[in-house]
Structures are given as structure tokens and as C-alpha cells.
PDB file of C-alpha atoms in Angstrom:
ATOM      1  CA  MET T   1     -14.303  10.928 -17.116  1.00  0.00           C
ATOM      2  CA  GLU T   2     -14.062   7.422 -18.300  1.00  0.00           C
ATOM      3  CA  PRO T   3     -12.030   8.217 -21.564  1.00  0.00           C
ATOM      4  CA  PHE T   4      -9.222   9.936 -19.199  1.00  0.00           C
ATOM      5  CA  LEU T   5      -9.327   7.255 -17.080  1.00  0.00           C
ATOM      6  CA  ASP T   6      -9.836   3.888 -19.363  1.00  0.00           C
ATOM      7  CA  ARG T   7      -6.053   5.450 -20.492  1.00  0.00           C
ATOM      8  CA  LEU T   8      -3.961   5.342 -16.860  1.00  0.00           C
ATOM      9  CA  ASP T   9      -2.029   2.722 -16.026  1.00  0.00           C
ATOM     10  CA  HIS T  10      -0.244   3.773 -13.254  1.00  0.00           C
ATOM     11  CA  PRO T  11       1.655   1.330 -10.278  1.00  0.00           C
ATOM     12  CA  VAL T  12       0.156  -0.208  -7.949  1.00  0.00           C
ATOM     13  CA  TYR T  13       1.314   0.332  -4.219  1.00  0.00           C
ATOM     14  CA  VAL T  14       1.009  -2.182  -1.176  1.00  0.00           C
ATOM     15  CA  VAL T  15       0.452   0.520   2.259  1.00  0.00           C
ATOM     16  CA  THR T  16       0.906  -1.404   5.543  1.00  0.00           C
ATOM     17  CA  ALA T  17       0.010   0.138   8.599  1.00  0.00           C
ATOM     18  CA  GLU T  18      -0.068  -0.991  12.804  1.00  0.00           C
ATOM     19  CA  ALA T  19      -1.562   0.919  15.464  1.00  0.00           C
ATOM     20  CA  ASP T  20      -2.457  -0.706  19.171  1.00  0.00           C
ATOM     21  CA  GLY T  21      -1.314  -3.924  18.459  1.00  0.00           C
ATOM     22  CA  GLU T  22      -2.850  -4.644  15.357  1.00  0.00           C
ATOM     23  CA  ARG T  23      -1.571  -4.783  11.592  1.00  0.00           C
ATOM     24  CA  ALA T  24      -3.386  -4.222   8.524  1.00  0.00           C
ATOM     25  CA  GLY T  25      -2.335  -3.682   4.892  1.00  0.00           C
ATOM     26  CA  CYS T  26      -3.734  -3.260   1.351  1.00  0.00           C
ATOM     27  CA  LEU T  27      -3.476  -3.183  -2.698  1.00  0.00           C
ATOM     28  CA  VAL T  28      -3.421   0.539  -3.473  1.00  0.00           C
ATOM     29  CA  GLY T  29      -4.359   2.227  -6.847  1.00  0.00           C
ATOM     30  CA  PHE T  30      -4.747   6.022  -5.465  1.00  0.00           C
ATOM     31  CA  ALA T  31      -1.190   7.318  -4.722  1.00  0.00           C
ATOM     32  CA  ALA T  32       1.015   9.710  -6.007  1.00  0.00           C
ATOM     33  CA  GLN T  33       4.156  12.060  -4.940  1.00  0.00           C
ATOM     34  CA  CYS T  34       2.531  15.500  -4.431  1.00  0.00           C
ATOM     35  CA  SER T  35       5.090  17.754  -3.513  1.00  0.00           C
ATOM     36  CA  ILE T  36       9.623  17.852  -4.305  1.00  0.00           C
ATOM     37  CA  ARG T  37      10.451  20.152  -1.298  1.00  0.00           C
ATOM     38  CA  PRO T  38       9.231  18.981   1.009  1.00  0.00           C
ATOM     39  CA  ALA T  39       8.996  15.602  -0.093  1.00  0.00           C
ATOM     40  CA  ARG T  40       5.353  14.421   0.003  1.00  0.00           C
ATOM     41  CA  PHE T  41       3.389  11.814  -1.189  1.00  0.00           C
ATOM     42  CA  MET T  42      -0.451  11.025  -0.714  1.00  0.00           C
ATOM     43  CA  VAL T  43      -1.745   7.582  -0.571  1.00  0.00           C
ATOM     44  CA  TRP T  44      -5.709   6.867  -0.498  1.00  0.00           C
ATOM     45  CA  LEU T  45      -7.383   4.218   1.192  1.00  0.00           C
ATOM     46  CA  SER T  46     -10.885   3.343   0.727  1.00  0.00           C
ATOM     47  CA  LYS T  47     -13.120   3.705   3.810  1.00  0.00           C
ATOM     48  CA  VAL T  48     -14.838  -0.161   3.709  1.00  0.00           C
ATOM     49  CA  ASN T  49     -10.959  -1.616   4.078  1.00  0.00           C
ATOM     50  CA  ARG T  50      -9.884  -2.589   7.408  1.00  0.00           C
ATOM     51  CA  THR T  51      -6.487  -0.907   6.655  1.00  0.00           C
ATOM     52  CA  TYR T  52      -8.421   2.179   6.753  1.00  0.00           C
ATOM     53  CA  ARG T  53      -9.494   1.777  10.121  1.00  0.00           C
ATOM     54  CA  VAL T  54      -6.232   0.554  11.695  1.00  0.00           C
ATOM     55  CA  ALA T  55      -4.666   3.580   9.843  1.00  0.00           C
ATOM     56  CA  ARG T  56      -6.819   6.649  11.161  1.00  0.00           C
ATOM     57  CA  SER T  57      -4.796   5.318  14.526  1.00  0.00           C
ATOM     58  CA  ALA T  58      -1.344   5.023  12.884  1.00  0.00           C
ATOM     59  CA  PRO T  59       1.229   7.737  13.605  1.00  0.00           C
ATOM     60  CA  ARG T  60       3.125   6.293  10.182  1.00  0.00           C
ATOM     61  CA  LEU T  61       2.382   4.067   7.024  1.00  0.00           C
ATOM     62  CA  ALA T  62       4.708   1.830   4.723  1.00  0.00           C
ATOM     63  CA  VAL T  63       4.235   2.071   1.060  1.00  0.00           C
ATOM     64  CA  HIS T  64       5.515  -0.577  -0.942  1.00  0.00           C
ATOM     65  CA  LEU T  65       6.080  -0.592  -4.854  1.00  0.00           C
ATOM     66  CA  LEU T  66       5.691  -4.360  -6.359  1.00  0.00           C
ATOM     67  CA  GLY T  67       7.678  -5.290  -9.261  1.00  0.00           C
ATOM     68  CA  ARG T  68       5.887  -7.339 -12.002  1.00  0.00           C
ATOM     69  CA  ASP T  69       7.223 -10.909 -10.598  1.00  0.00           C
ATOM     70  CA  GLN T  70       4.944 -10.069  -7.521  1.00  0.00           C
ATOM     71  CA  TYR T  71       1.643 -10.570  -8.393  1.00  0.00           C
ATOM     72  CA  ALA T  72       1.282 -12.950  -5.774  1.00  0.00           C
ATOM     73  CA  LEU T  73       1.776 -10.198  -3.425  1.00  0.00           C
ATOM     74  CA  ALA T  74      -0.770  -8.196  -5.031  1.00  0.00           C
ATOM     75  CA  GLU T  75      -3.546 -11.090  -4.996  1.00  0.00           C
ATOM     76  CA  LEU T  76      -2.612 -11.464  -0.796  1.00  0.00           C
ATOM     77  CA  PHE T  77      -2.776  -7.856  -0.242  1.00  0.00           C
ATOM     78  CA  GLY T  78      -5.374  -6.839  -2.739  1.00  0.00           C
ATOM     79  CA  GLY T  79      -8.000  -9.982  -3.035  1.00  0.00           C
ATOM     80  CA  GLU T  80      -8.285 -10.646   1.172  1.00  0.00           C
ATOM     81  CA  THR T  81      -9.554  -9.252   3.865  1.00  0.00           C
ATOM     82  CA  GLY T  82      -8.352  -8.743   7.430  1.00  0.00           C
ATOM     83  CA  ASP T  83     -11.878  -8.387   8.235  1.00  0.00           C
ATOM     84  CA  ASP T  84     -12.574 -12.423   7.637  1.00  0.00           C
ATOM     85  CA  VAL T  85     -12.409 -14.424  10.412  1.00  0.00           C
ATOM     86  CA  GLY T  86     -10.740 -18.195   9.823  1.00  0.00           C
ATOM     87  CA  GLU T  87     -11.932 -21.386  10.747  1.00  0.00           C
ATOM     88  CA  ASP T  88     -10.097 -21.041  14.180  1.00  0.00           C
ATOM     89  CA  GLY T  89     -12.228 -18.022  15.010  1.00  0.00           C
ATOM     90  CA  ARG T  90      -8.929 -15.250  14.565  1.00  0.00           C
ATOM     91  CA  ARG T  91      -8.673 -12.522  11.643  1.00  0.00           C
ATOM     92  CA  VAL T  92      -6.917 -13.141   8.747  1.00  0.00           C
ATOM     93  CA  ASP T  93      -3.269 -12.274   8.819  1.00  0.00           C
ATOM     94  CA  LYS T  94      -1.919 -11.309   5.749  1.00  0.00           C
ATOM     95  CA  PHE T  95       1.363 -10.723   7.254  1.00  0.00           C
ATOM     96  CA  ALA T  96       1.472 -15.108   8.215  1.00  0.00           C
ATOM     97  CA  ARG T  97       2.214 -15.568   4.398  1.00  0.00           C
ATOM     98  CA  ALA T  98       4.374 -12.572   3.969  1.00  0.00           C
ATOM     99  CA  GLU T  99       7.947 -11.886   4.326  1.00  0.00           C
ATOM    100  CA  TRP T 100       7.885  -8.313   6.141  1.00  0.00           C
ATOM    101  CA  THR T 101      10.429  -6.715   9.063  1.00  0.00           C
ATOM    102  CA  PRO T 102       9.227  -4.317  11.569  1.00  0.00           C
ATOM    103  CA  GLY T 103      10.087  -0.506  10.243  1.00  0.00           C
ATOM    104  CA  PRO T 104       9.712   2.783  12.247  1.00  0.00           C
ATOM    105  CA  SER T 105       6.728   2.550  15.092  1.00  0.00           C
ATOM    106  CA  GLY T 106       6.542  -1.077  14.375  1.00  0.00           C
ATOM    107  CA  VAL T 107       4.951  -0.806  10.683  1.00  0.00           C
ATOM    108  CA  PRO T 108       5.446  -3.656   8.678  1.00  0.00           C
ATOM    109  CA  VAL T 109       7.890  -3.119   5.630  1.00  0.00           C
ATOM    110  CA  LEU T 110       7.723  -6.044   3.392  1.00  0.00           C
ATOM    111  CA  ASP T 111      11.181  -7.655   2.460  1.00  0.00           C
ATOM    112  CA  GLY T 112      11.804  -8.410  -1.177  1.00  0.00           C
ATOM    113  CA  VAL T 113       9.712  -5.524  -3.032  1.00  0.00           C
ATOM    114  CA  PRO T 114      11.642  -3.112  -5.435  1.00  0.00           C
ATOM    115  CA  ALA T 115      11.491  -0.054  -3.024  1.00  0.00           C
ATOM    116  CA  TRP T 116       9.749   1.139   0.005  1.00  0.00           C
ATOM    117  CA  PHE T 117       9.531   4.087   2.202  1.00  0.00           C
ATOM    118  CA  VAL T 118       7.810   4.894   5.544  1.00  0.00           C
ATOM    119  CA  GLY T 119       5.945   8.053   5.868  1.00  0.00           C
ATOM    120  CA  GLN T 120       4.540  10.153   9.124  1.00  0.00           C
ATOM    121  CA  VAL T 121       1.124  10.931   9.007  1.00  0.00           C
ATOM    122  CA  GLU T 122       0.891  14.709   8.283  1.00  0.00           C
ATOM    123  CA  GLY T 123      -3.078  14.923   7.459  1.00  0.00           C
ATOM    124  CA  HIS T 124      -5.921  13.471   5.928  1.00  0.00           C
ATOM    125  CA  VAL T 125      -8.618  14.390   3.182  1.00  0.00           C
ATOM    126  CA  ASP T 126     -12.090  12.807   2.990  1.00  0.00           C
ATOM    127  CA  ALA T 127     -12.684  12.743  -0.504  1.00  0.00           C
ATOM    128  CA  GLY T 128     -15.815  10.691  -0.706  1.00  0.00           C
ATOM    129  CA  ASP T 129     -15.152   6.988  -0.682  1.00  0.00           C
ATOM    130  CA  HIS T 130     -11.919   7.167   0.238  1.00  0.00           C
ATOM    131  CA  VAL T 131      -9.497   9.159   2.437  1.00  0.00           C
ATOM    132  CA  GLY T 132      -6.542  10.767   1.392  1.00  0.00           C
ATOM    133  CA  PHE T 133      -3.201  10.205   4.255  1.00  0.00           C
ATOM    134  CA  LEU T 134      -0.571  12.204   3.486  1.00  0.00           C
ATOM    135  CA  LEU T 135       3.007  11.136   4.097  1.00  0.00           C
ATOM    136  CA  ALA T 136       6.285  12.879   5.061  1.00  0.00           C
ATOM    137  CA  PRO T 137       8.782  10.501   4.333  1.00  0.00           C
ATOM    138  CA  ILE T 138      11.400   9.590   7.344  1.00  0.00           C
ATOM    139  CA  ALA T 139      12.659   6.277   5.936  1.00  0.00           C
ATOM    140  CA  SER T 140      13.362   4.148   2.795  1.00  0.00           C
ATOM    141  CA  GLY T 141      15.051   0.933   0.766  1.00  0.00           C
ATOM    142  CA  SER T 142      15.132  -0.878  -2.184  1.00  0.00           C
ATOM    143  CA  ASP T 143      16.322  -3.994  -2.745  1.00  0.00           C
ATOM    144  CA  GLY T 144      18.316  -3.186  -5.458  1.00  0.00           C
ATOM    145  CA  ARG T 145      16.505  -4.546  -8.514  1.00  0.00           C
ATOM    146  CA  GLY T 146      15.280  -1.310 -10.066  1.00  0.00           C
ATOM    147  CA  GLY T 147      18.138   0.952  -9.691  1.00  0.00           C
ATOM    148  CA  GLY T 148      17.546   2.240  -6.450  1.00  0.00           C
ATOM    149  CA  THR T 149      20.370   3.303  -4.210  1.00  0.00           C
ATOM    150  CA  GLY T 150      18.920   0.916  -0.914  1.00  0.00           C
ATOM    151  CA  GLY T 151      19.242   1.506   2.282  1.00  0.00           C
ATOM    152  CA  THR T 152      17.473   4.140   4.528  1.00  0.00           C
ATOM    153  CA  GLY T 153      17.948   7.613   2.516  1.00  0.00           C
ATOM    154  CA  GLY T 154      17.645   5.406  -0.617  1.00  0.00           C
ATOM    155  CA  THR T 155      16.020   6.854  -3.397  1.00  0.00           C
ATOM    156  CA  GLY T 156      14.666   3.340  -4.610  1.00  0.00           C
ATOM    157  CA  GLY T 157      14.048   2.510  -8.189  1.00  0.00           C
ATOM    158  CA  THR T 158      11.178   2.000 -10.491  1.00  0.00           C
ATOM    159  CA  GLY T 159      11.285  -1.948  -8.982  1.00  0.00           C
ATOM    160  CA  GLY T 160      10.825  -5.475 -10.680  1.00  0.00           C
ATOM    161  CA  ILE T 161      12.632  -7.409 -12.797  1.00  0.00           C
ATOM    162  CA  GLY T 162      13.767  -5.177 -15.791  1.00  0.00           C
ATOM    163  CA  GLY T 163      12.901  -2.167 -13.369  1.00  0.00           C
ATOM    164  CA  GLU T 164       9.200  -2.607 -14.207  1.00  0.00           C
ATOM    165  CA  PRO T 165       6.271  -2.253 -11.499  1.00  0.00           C
ATOM    166  CA  LEU T 166       3.673  -4.042 -11.313  1.00  0.00           C
ATOM    167  CA  ARG T 167       0.360  -1.669 -12.968  1.00  0.00           C
ATOM    168  CA  LEU T 168      -3.168  -1.179 -12.601  1.00  0.00           C
ATOM    169  CA  SER T 169      -3.689  -3.216 -15.691  1.00  0.00           C
ATOM    170  CA  ASP T 170      -1.889  -6.033 -14.146  1.00  0.00           C
ATOM    171  CA  VAL T 171      -3.978  -6.526 -11.222  1.00  0.00           C
ATOM    172  CA  SER T 172      -7.669  -5.202 -12.987  1.00  0.00           C
ATOM    173  CA  HIS T 173      -8.918  -8.757 -12.497  1.00  0.00           C
ATOM    174  CA  ILE T 174      -7.977  -9.534  -8.920  1.00  0.00           C
ATOM    175  CA  ALA T 175     -11.281  -9.532  -6.734  1.00  0.00           C
ATOM    176  CA  ALA T 176     -11.018  -7.393  -4.000  1.00  0.00           C
ATOM    177  CA  GLY T 177     -11.346  -8.054  -0.818  1.00  0.00           C
ATOM    178  CA  HIS T 178     -14.016  -5.861   0.242  1.00  0.00           C
ATOM    179  CA  PRO T 179     -16.606  -4.347  -2.471  1.00  0.00           C
ATOM    180  CA  VAL T 180     -15.442  -1.333  -4.344  1.00  0.00           C
ATOM    181  CA  ASP T 181     -18.526   0.294  -5.113  1.00  0.00           C
TER     182      ASP T 181
END
């Protein structure tokens, strides 16, 4: 399957969750629209990731499309883990270093991303080392950089400066906060 997979260079996303007073978020490379009517989107979270453990109890998740100019945000959510404990004995809080706003059900919505949506979790699919979360969009927005209509219910855009999303090849050298093998 390597010859096929090596040719893919799809967008990457940050997925955020909130449940029982805990926030979590991670960089995701496995995600796609999976239905037009009704609109549905599937995101896949690694079972070793703290975001997965928080998302299991979350009624909603937020999915954020990053622009090409948002490598630092990808590095924050992809290269660090909320499982780490700082010198003060508290968990690393990625959200303390990112601008965000509480969305529906308190799910963190990152500010300044080209496009985002919040989805109601409709189901799960266990596929091995990752679990898919089937999402039904309930709110969305765009910052206007990528040609989206913006605001709740907007179509969003492909984001970033010049409309280009951050892609897998752009982040392939970020050392994952958790092992991937």
C-alpha cells in the first residue's frame, strides 16, 4: 500500500474536545467528508492520544482547517501532549498558548483558523490503532482568508494565505507528542 499512500498529501486538521471539565486537542491527518446528504465528516483519533480519551466522553468535537502560515499551531497540537506534566505538577495546557473561544457544549474553537466546524458525535468506528468519530456538523465558521462565507452555517474555505491549507508534507517532520507505531 506504500506506493499509494506515499502519493497522498491531504490537509491536516486540529481536533479539539471538551468533556467533564477537561480540554484536549491534537493534530489529525486522517479525516474526510463521508456524506453529502446528510452532511457528515469522519475524524480518526489515535487510541494512545489524550484527545481520544477526552473525546470518548465528548458530545461534540471541533475540527479546524489550518492555513499554510499556521505551522506553529500544528506543531503545538501535534508535537506536544496533554499527558505531560510541567514543573508545576500540572498537565501541559496547549490552550494556554493558543487563542480560542468556547463553542457549542464548551468545545474549544481555535481563533484565526481559515475554517472550522463543530460536529455532534453520531458514532464511533474502531479500526485498530485509531477510532473514527462520525460527526454531524452543527456550527461552522471561517475567518474570511480562504474564500468562505464565514459565520455559523458558512461553507468555510480551503484556508490559509492564498487559499492553501497546511498539508501532511508540511508537518511530516513534527515529532508526535505520542508514539505513532
